[in-house]
CSV table of C-alpha atoms and ligand atoms in Angstrom, one decimal:
chain,number,residue,atom,x,y,z
V,21,MET,CA,-0.5,-0.3,0.0
V,22,ALA,CA,1.3,2.7,-0.8
V,23,PHE,CA,2.2,5.9,2.1
V,24,ILE,CA,-0.3,9.3,1.8
V,25,ASP,CA,0.0,12.1,3.3
V,26,GLU,CA,-1.9,14.5,2.1
V,27,ILE,CA,-5.6,13.6,1.0
V,28,LYS,CA,-9.7,15.7,0.4
V,29,ILE,CA,-12.3,14.5,1.1
V,30,HIS,CA,-16.0,15.9,2.0
V,31,ALA,CA,-18.0,15.6,5.9
V,32,GLU,CA,-21.2,16.5,6.2
V,33,ALA,CA,-22.7,16.0,10.1
V,34,GLY,CA,-26.3,14.0,10.2
V,35,ARG,CA,-29.5,16.3,9.8
V,36,GLY,CA,-32.4,16.1,12.7
V,37,GLY,CA,-34.7,14.7,12.1
V,38,ASP,CA,-38.4,15.8,11.5
V,39,GLY,CA,-40.7,16.9,13.6
V,40,VAL,CA,-44.7,15.5,13.5
V,41,VAL,CA,-48.0,16.3,13.8
V,42,ARG,CA,-49.7,13.4,16.1
V,43,TRP,CA,-52.6,13.4,18.7
V,44,ARG,CA,-53.4,11.5,21.5
V,45,HIS,CA,-56.3,8.6,21.4
V,46,GLU,CA,-58.3,8.5,23.6
V,47,LYS,CA,-61.9,7.0,24.1
V,48,PHE,CA,-64.8,9.5,22.6
V,49,ILE,CA,-62.4,11.6,22.3
V,50,GLU,CA,-61.2,12.1,18.8
V,51,ARG,CA,-58.2,14.4,18.9
V,52,GLY,CA,-57.5,14.0,22.2
V,53,GLY,CA,-54.9,16.9,22.1
V,54,PRO,CA,-51.2,17.0,20.3
V,55,ALA,CA,-48.7,14.6,20.3
V,56,GLY,CA,-46.7,14.8,18.2
V,57,GLY,CA,-42.9,15.1,19.1
V,58,ASP,CA,-39.7,16.2,18.0
V,59,GLY,CA,-37.1,14.9,15.5
V,60,GLY,CA,-33.1,13.4,17.0
V,61,ARG,CA,-31.1,15.6,16.7
V,62,GLY,CA,-28.1,14.9,13.5
V,63,GLY,CA,-25.2,13.3,14.1
V,64,ASP,CA,-21.9,14.7,15.3
V,65,PHE,CA,-19.1,14.9,12.2
V,66,TYR,CA,-15.2,14.3,14.5
V,67,VAL,CA,-11.9,13.1,13.7
V,68,ILE,CA,-10.1,10.7,16.2
V,69,ALA,CA,-5.7,10.3,16.2
V,70,VAL,CA,-5.1,7.0,16.0
V,71,ARG,CA,-1.4,4.9,15.7
V,72,ASP,CA,-1.5,4.4,12.3
V,73,LEU,CA,0.7,5.5,9.7
V,74,ASN,CA,-1.3,4.0,6.7
V,75,ILE,CA,-4.6,4.5,7.3
V,76,LEU,CA,-5.0,8.2,5.2
V,77,SER,CA,-4.7,5.2,2.6
V,78,LYS,CA,-7.4,3.8,3.2
V,79,TYR,CA,-9.4,7.0,2.1
V,80,LYS,CA,-8.3,6.3,-1.5
V,81,ALA,CA,-11.3,5.6,-2.4
V,82,LYS,CA,-14.1,7.0,-0.5
V,83,LYS,CA,-13.7,10.0,0.2
V,84,GLU,CA,-17.2,11.2,1.4
V,85,PHE,CA,-18.3,10.7,5.1
V,86,GLU,CA,-21.5,11.6,6.4
V,87,ALA,CA,-23.0,11.2,10.0
V,88,GLY,CA,-26.2,9.8,10.7
V,89,ARG,CA,-29.6,11.4,10.3
V,90,GLY,CA,-31.9,11.7,13.6
V,91,GLU,CA,-35.0,9.7,13.5
V,92,ASP,CA,-37.8,11.9,13.3
V,93,GLY,CA,-40.2,12.6,16.3
V,94,GLY,CA,-42.9,9.4,16.6
V,95,ASN,CA,-46.6,9.8,18.5
V,96,LYS,CA,-46.9,9.7,21.7
V,97,SER,CA,-44.5,12.6,21.9
V,98,LEU,CA,-41.4,10.2,22.0
V,99,HIS,CA,-38.7,12.0,20.4
V,100,GLY,CA,-36.8,11.3,17.7
V,101,LYS,CA,-33.2,9.0,18.1
V,102,ASN,CA,-30.1,10.9,17.5
V,103,GLY,CA,-28.4,10.4,14.3
V,104,GLU,CA,-24.6,7.8,15.4
V,105,ASP,CA,-21.7,10.8,15.1
V,106,PHE,CA,-19.2,9.2,12.7
V,107,LEU,CA,-15.2,9.2,14.2
V,108,LEU,CA,-12.8,9.8,11.2
V,109,GLU,CA,-9.9,8.2,12.6
V,110,LEU,CA,-6.3,9.8,11.4
V,111,PRO,CA,-2.7,9.2,12.1
V,112,ILE,CA,-1.2,11.1,14.9
V,113,GLY,CA,0.1,13.8,13.1
V,114,SER,CA,-2.8,14.9,10.9
V,115,VAL,CA,-3.6,18.5,10.5
V,116,VAL,CA,-7.1,19.3,9.5
V,117,THR,CA,-8.2,22.4,7.3
V,118,ASN,CA,-11.6,23.4,7.0
V,119,LEU,CA,-10.6,25.3,3.7
V,120,ILE,CA,-14.5,26.7,3.7
V,121,THR,CA,-13.9,28.7,6.8
V,122,ASP,CA,-10.1,27.4,7.6
V,123,GLU,CA,-10.1,26.1,11.2
V,124,ARG,CA,-7.5,24.0,11.4
V,125,TRP,CA,-7.3,20.9,13.8
V,126,GLN,CA,-3.6,18.8,14.7
V,127,LEU,CA,-3.6,15.8,16.1
V,128,LEU,CA,-0.8,15.2,18.6
V,129,GLU,CA,-2.0,12.6,20.1
V,130,ALA,CA,-3.6,9.6,20.2
V,131,GLY,CA,-7.2,9.3,21.3
V,132,GLN,CA,-7.2,12.9,20.5
V,133,LYS,CA,-10.3,13.6,19.7
V,134,GLU,CA,-12.0,16.6,17.9
V,135,LEU,CA,-15.4,18.0,16.8
V,136,VAL,CA,-15.1,19.4,13.3
V,137,LEU,CA,-19.0,19.3,12.3
V,138,LYS,CA,-21.8,19.7,14.8
V,139,GLY,CA,-25.7,17.8,13.8
V,140,GLY,CA,-28.6,20.0,12.9
V,141,TYR,CA,-31.1,20.1,15.6
V,142,GLY,CA,-33.9,18.3,15.4
V,143,GLY,CA,-37.7,19.7,14.4
V,144,PHE,CA,-40.4,20.2,16.7
V,145,GLY,CA,-43.3,18.2,16.9
V,146,ASN,CA,-46.7,19.7,17.5
V,147,GLU,CA,-46.6,18.5,20.8
V,148,HIS,CA,-44.3,21.7,21.2
V,149,PHE,CA,-47.0,24.4,19.7
V,150,LYS,CA,-50.0,23.2,22.5
V,151,SER,CA,-50.2,27.1,24.1
V,152,SER,CA,-53.9,26.9,25.8
V,153,THR,CA,-54.8,28.9,23.3
V,154,ASN,CA,-54.2,27.0,20.6
V,155,THR,CA,-55.3,23.3,21.7
V,156,THR,CA,-54.8,21.3,18.6
V,157,PRO,CA,-51.4,23.1,16.6
V,158,GLN,CA,-51.0,21.7,13.2
V,159,ASP,CA,-47.8,23.6,12.8
V,160,TRP,CA,-44.1,21.3,13.0
V,161,ARG,CA,-40.3,21.9,12.2
V,162,PRO,CA,-38.3,19.9,9.7
V,163,GLY,CA,-34.9,18.7,11.1
V,164,GLN,CA,-31.5,20.7,10.2
V,165,ASP,CA,-29.4,20.6,8.0
V,166,GLY,CA,-26.0,19.4,9.4
V,167,GLU,CA,-22.5,21.1,9.5
V,168,LYS,CA,-20.9,20.4,6.1
V,169,GLY,CA,-17.2,20.8,5.2
V,170,ASP,CA,-14.6,20.1,2.7
V,171,PHE,CA,-11.4,19.3,4.4
V,172,ARG,CA,-7.7,19.1,3.4
V,173,ILE,CA,-5.8,16.2,5.3
V,174,GLU,CA,-2.1,17.2,6.1
V,175,LEU,CA,0.1,14.8,7.7
V,176,GLU,CA,3.3,16.1,9.4
V,177,LEU,CA,5.2,13.1,9.8
V,178,PHE,CA,6.1,14.0,14.1
V,179,ALA,CA,8.7,11.7,16.1
V,180,ASP,CA,11.4,12.1,19.4
V,181,ILE,CA,14.1,10.7,17.1
V,182,GLY,CA,14.2,9.5,14.2
V,183,LEU,CA,16.8,7.2,11.9
V,184,VAL,CA,19.0,8.6,9.3
V,185,GLY,CA,21.8,7.4,7.8
V,186,LEU,CA,23.0,5.6,4.1
V,187,PRO,CA,19.7,2.4,2.4
V,188,SER,CA,21.4,-0.9,4.1
V,189,ALA,CA,22.5,1.2,7.1
V,190,GLY,CA,20.2,-1.3,9.6
V,191,LYS,CA,17.3,1.9,10.2
V,192,SER,CA,14.6,-0.3,9.3
V,193,SER,CA,16.4,-3.4,11.4
V,194,LEU,CA,16.8,-1.6,14.3
V,195,LEU,CA,13.5,0.0,14.4
V,196,ASN,CA,12.1,-3.6,14.1
V,197,GLY,CA,14.6,-4.0,17.0
V,198,LEU,CA,13.2,-1.4,19.8
V,199,THR,CA,9.7,-1.8,18.9
V,200,ASN,CA,7.7,-4.3,18.2
V,201,ALA,CA,7.5,-2.2,14.6
V,202,ASP,CA,6.9,-4.3,11.2
V,203,ALA,CA,9.4,-2.7,8.7
V,204,LYS,CA,10.3,-4.2,5.8
V,205,VAL,CA,14.4,-4.9,5.4
V,206,GLY,CA,16.2,-5.6,3.0
V,207,ASP,CA,20.0,-6.2,1.3
V,208,TYR,CA,19.2,-4.2,-1.6
V,209,ALA,CA,18.9,-0.1,-1.7
V,210,PHE,CA,16.3,1.9,-0.3
V,211,THR,CA,13.9,-1.1,1.5
V,212,THR,CA,11.9,1.5,2.8
V,213,LEU,CA,10.3,3.6,0.7
V,214,ASP,CA,7.8,5.6,3.1
V,215,PRO,CA,8.4,6.7,6.8
V,216,ASN,CA,7.5,3.5,9.1
V,217,LEU,CA,6.6,4.3,13.0
V,218,GLY,CA,7.5,2.4,15.9
V,219,ASP,CA,6.2,2.5,19.6
V,220,PHE,CA,9.2,3.2,21.8
V,221,TYR,CA,7.7,3.1,25.8
V,222,GLY,CA,5.9,5.4,24.3
V,223,TYR,CA,8.4,7.9,22.5
V,224,VAL,CA,7.8,7.9,18.2
V,225,ILE,CA,10.9,6.5,16.3
V,226,ALA,CA,11.4,7.4,12.6
V,227,ASP,CA,12.9,5.4,10.3
V,228,LEU,CA,13.0,6.5,6.9
V,229,PRO,CA,14.0,6.6,4.0
V,230,GLY,CA,17.4,5.8,2.6
V,231,LEU,CA,20.0,9.5,2.5
V,232,ILE,CA,22.7,9.0,-0.4
V,233,GLU,CA,24.7,12.0,-2.0
V,234,GLY,CA,22.6,14.3,-3.8
V,235,ALA,CA,19.6,14.2,-1.6
V,236,SER,CA,19.3,17.5,-1.2
V,237,GLU,CA,19.2,18.6,-4.8
V,238,GLY,CA,16.7,15.8,-5.5
V,239,LYS,CA,18.4,12.0,-5.5
V,240,GLY,CA,17.7,8.4,-4.6
V,241,LEU,CA,14.5,9.3,-2.7
V,242,GLY,CA,15.9,12.9,-1.0
V,243,ILE,CA,13.0,15.6,-0.8
V,244,LYS,CA,11.3,12.5,0.7
V,245,PHE,CA,13.6,12.0,2.7
V,246,LEU,CA,14.1,15.0,4.0
V,247,LYS,CA,10.6,17.0,4.3
V,248,HIS,CA,10.0,13.4,7.2
V,249,THR,CA,13.3,14.2,9.2
V,250,LYS,CA,11.8,18.2,9.4
V,251,ARG,CA,9.5,17.2,12.1
V,252,THR,CA,11.6,14.9,13.9
V,253,LYS,CA,13.5,16.2,18.0
V,254,MET,CA,16.5,14.3,17.6
V,255,ILE,CA,18.2,12.6,14.6
V,256,ALA,CA,20.4,8.8,15.6
V,257,HIS,CA,22.9,8.6,12.7
V,258,LEU,CA,23.0,5.2,11.5
V,259,VAL,CA,26.7,4.4,9.7
V,260,SER,CA,27.2,0.5,8.9
V,261,PHE,CA,30.7,-1.7,9.7
V,262,GLU,CA,30.9,-2.3,6.0
V,263,ASN,CA,31.6,1.4,4.8
V,264,LEU,CA,34.9,0.1,7.0
V,265,SER,CA,36.4,-1.4,3.9
V,266,LYS,CA,36.4,2.0,2.3
V,267,GLY,CA,39.5,2.6,3.8
V,268,THR,CA,40.2,3.7,7.1
V,269,THR,CA,38.3,6.6,6.4
V,270,GLY,CA,35.2,5.0,4.9
V,271,MET,CA,33.2,5.2,7.8
V,272,MET,CA,33.6,8.9,8.1
V,273,LYS,CA,33.4,10.3,5.6
V,274,VAL,CA,29.8,8.4,3.9
V,275,TYR,CA,28.9,10.3,7.8
V,276,LYS,CA,30.0,13.3,6.7
V,277,GLU,CA,28.6,13.0,3.1
V,278,ILE,CA,24.8,12.9,4.5
V,279,ARG,CA,25.3,15.6,7.8
V,280,LYS,CA,26.6,17.4,4.5
V,281,GLU,CA,22.9,16.7,3.1
V,282,LEU,CA,21.9,18.4,5.8
V,283,GLU,CA,23.1,21.5,5.6
V,284,LYS,CA,22.9,22.2,2.2
V,285,TYR,CA,18.9,21.0,2.3
V,286,ASP,CA,18.8,23.4,6.2
V,287,LYS,CA,20.5,26.6,3.5
V,288,LYS,CA,18.6,26.2,0.4
V,289,ASN,CA,15.3,25.9,2.6
V,290,ASN,CA,16.9,28.9,5.1
V,291,LEU,CA,16.3,26.7,8.0
V,292,GLY,CA,18.7,28.2,10.2
V,293,GLU,CA,18.0,27.7,13.5
V,294,ASP,CA,15.5,25.2,12.7
V,295,GLY,CA,17.5,22.9,10.6
V,296,LEU,CA,18.1,19.6,10.5
V,297,ALA,CA,22.1,20.4,11.2
V,298,GLN,CA,21.4,21.7,14.4
V,299,LYS,CA,18.6,19.3,15.5
V,300,GLU,CA,20.3,17.3,18.5
V,301,GLU,CA,22.8,14.3,17.1
V,302,ILE,CA,23.2,10.3,18.0
V,303,ILE,CA,25.3,8.0,16.5
V,304,LEU,CA,25.4,4.8,16.1
V,305,LEU,CA,27.7,2.1,14.2
V,306,THR,CA,26.2,-0.6,12.9
V,307,LYS,CA,26.4,-4.1,12.5
V,308,THR,CA,30.0,-4.6,13.7
V,309,ASP,CA,29.4,-8.6,13.9
V,310,VAL,CA,31.3,-8.0,10.2
V,311,VAL,CA,34.6,-7.5,12.2
V,312,GLU,CA,36.0,-9.7,13.6
V,313,ASP,CA,38.5,-7.4,15.5
V,314,GLU,CA,37.6,-5.8,19.0
V,315,LYS,CA,40.1,-3.3,19.2
V,316,ILE,CA,38.8,-1.8,15.6
V,317,ILE,CA,35.2,-1.5,16.8
V,318,GLU,CA,36.6,0.3,20.1
V,319,LYS,CA,39.1,2.6,17.8
V,320,LYS,CA,36.3,3.7,15.4
V,321,LYS,CA,34.4,4.9,18.1
V,322,LYS,CA,36.7,6.9,19.4
V,323,GLU,CA,37.0,8.3,16.3
V,324,PHE,CA,33.5,9.1,16.2
V,325,GLU,CA,33.4,10.9,19.7
V,326,LYS,CA,35.8,13.3,18.5
V,327,LEU,CA,33.1,14.4,17.1
V,328,GLY,CA,32.0,15.5,20.4
V,329,LYS,CA,28.5,13.6,20.0
V,330,LYS,CA,27.4,10.4,22.6
V,331,VAL,CA,28.5,7.9,19.6
V,332,PHE,CA,27.5,3.6,20.6
V,333,THR,CA,28.0,0.5,18.8
V,334,LEU,CA,25.5,-2.4,17.6
V,335,SER,CA,24.6,-5.2,16.3
V,336,LEU,CA,21.3,-7.0,15.3
V,337,TYR,CA,23.2,-10.2,16.2
V,338,ASP,CA,24.0,-9.5,19.8
V,339,ASP,CA,21.1,-9.2,22.5
V,340,ALA,CA,23.1,-7.4,24.5
V,341,SER,CA,24.1,-4.7,22.7
V,342,VAL,CA,20.6,-3.7,21.3
V,343,LYS,CA,19.6,-3.9,25.5
V,344,LYS,CA,22.0,-1.2,26.0
V,345,PHE,CA,21.4,0.8,23.4
V,346,LYS,CA,17.6,0.9,24.7
V,347,ASP,CA,18.4,2.0,27.8
V,348,GLU,CA,20.5,4.4,26.9
V,349,LEU,CA,18.4,5.8,24.4
V,350,PHE,CA,15.2,5.5,27.0
V,351,LYS,CA,17.7,7.9,29.0
V,352,ILE,CA,18.5,10.3,26.6
V,353,LEU,CA,14.7,10.7,25.1
V,354,LYS,CA,13.7,11.2,28.8
V,355,LYS,CA,15.8,14.1,29.2
V,356,LYS,CA,14.8,15.3,26.3
K,401,GTP,N1,25.4,-8.3,9.2
K,401,GTP,C1,25.1,-7.3,9.5
K,401,GTP,N2,22.8,-7.1,8.9
K,401,GTP,C2,22.1,-6.5,9.2
K,401,GTP,C3,22.3,-6.2,11.5
K,401,GTP,N3,21.4,-4.9,10.6
K,401,GTP,C4,20.7,-5.6,9.5
K,401,GTP,N4,21.8,-5.9,9.0
K,401,GTP,C5,21.4,-6.3,7.5
K,401,GTP,O1,21.1,-5.0,6.7
K,401,GTP,C6,20.0,-4.4,5.6
K,401,GTP,C7,19.9,-3.5,4.9
K,401,GTP,O2,18.4,-3.1,6.5
K,401,GTP,P1,17.5,-2.7,6.2
K,401,GTP,O3,17.7,-2.0,8.8
K,401,GTP,O4,16.9,-2.8,6.0
K,401,GTP,O5,18.8,-1.2,5.9
K,401,GTP,P2,18.1,0.2,6.3
K,401,GTP,O6,18.9,1.2,6.5
K,401,GTP,O7,16.3,0.1,6.6
K,401,GTP,O8,18.0,0.5,4.4
K,401,GTP,P3,16.7,1.2,3.4
K,401,GTP,O9,15.7,0.8,4.1
K,401,GTP,O10,18.2,0.7,1.6
K,401,GTP,O11,17.0,2.9,3.8
K,401,GTP,C8,19.3,-6.5,5.3
K,401,GTP,O12,19.8,-7.0,4.7
K,401,GTP,C9,19.9,-6.8,7.0
K,401,GTP,O13,19.2,-7.8,7.9
K,401,GTP,C10,23.1,-6.5,11.7
K,401,GTP,O14,23.8,-5.3,12.5
K,401,GTP,N5,24.8,-7.5,11.6
K,402,MG,MG1,14.6,0.8,5.5
């Protein structure tokens, strides 16, 4: 299923039910007084945030939504039932804009529910119009229309930490290792085409598409990747030990290449202080299992530590290293 981050929909809250004209039936009295009930309220239209990033693609085929109509009033002064509310599930991070009124809602946490369109009031039945001067009113009112609107829904993916790195650095594997996400993993570049999110003890980790040289100019999946990086609070930059073979400077070279893309993107978009390169960054040296000599791993770690950032080494095949990183990551996120 393709990942979708913007849709347009049309929605209508329910129309109120009509009031009715009815009469009490009493023995020997033909018209025993007005007994027409009021119509029920039309259902309201809500949006509610869920932790499902791909849910927008569900609405690709169906773009019109309608809450339930209120029931008409009944005899014996029976009030019509209210129409059913409609709850449209949207991913956390959605920004909903009413294109007619310009009202905006931002869904920031799971379960957040916003009333977007109100259902119409039910109409009065004839009993409502009863008075001392009019004991047999014929009056009734129709239900009101519910509010209607056209909406744009944009997904502004935001995460506490974004996993950044070359294709195949092991980002998706790590996301799966840290959370219960089920991101696709593959030994070819650009396995991840769209971001995946995972829940890490209440923090959101975003696994982003791989980045290559030239990404800031649109190479690879550049723009898509960078657009979503903008909303992450911090970055975990993954560099695989597989790059070690590119000479002793291999891993650092790869790291710097990606830093350069972040900076270029910031410059191009005049992001300044809000830039990607300004975000707090931790460095993860991944796939330590491909290196036989423990000393090389330590040496690389020291080399990266000179950048003045927190550096971790890990392998998905070494549970202890993943556990250690999990504990540290939790502490880092908690402090933020
Ligand atoms: N040896 C080894 N292989 C790993 C490790 N972690 C991931 N891999 C393998 O590396 C390959 C790439 O892993 P992914 O998790 O798909 O990499 P990615 O960074 O998400 O790649 P893109 O989505 O293309 O950007 C897969 O074949 C994984 O099985 C590790 O710790 N050690
Ligand atoms: Mg991936």
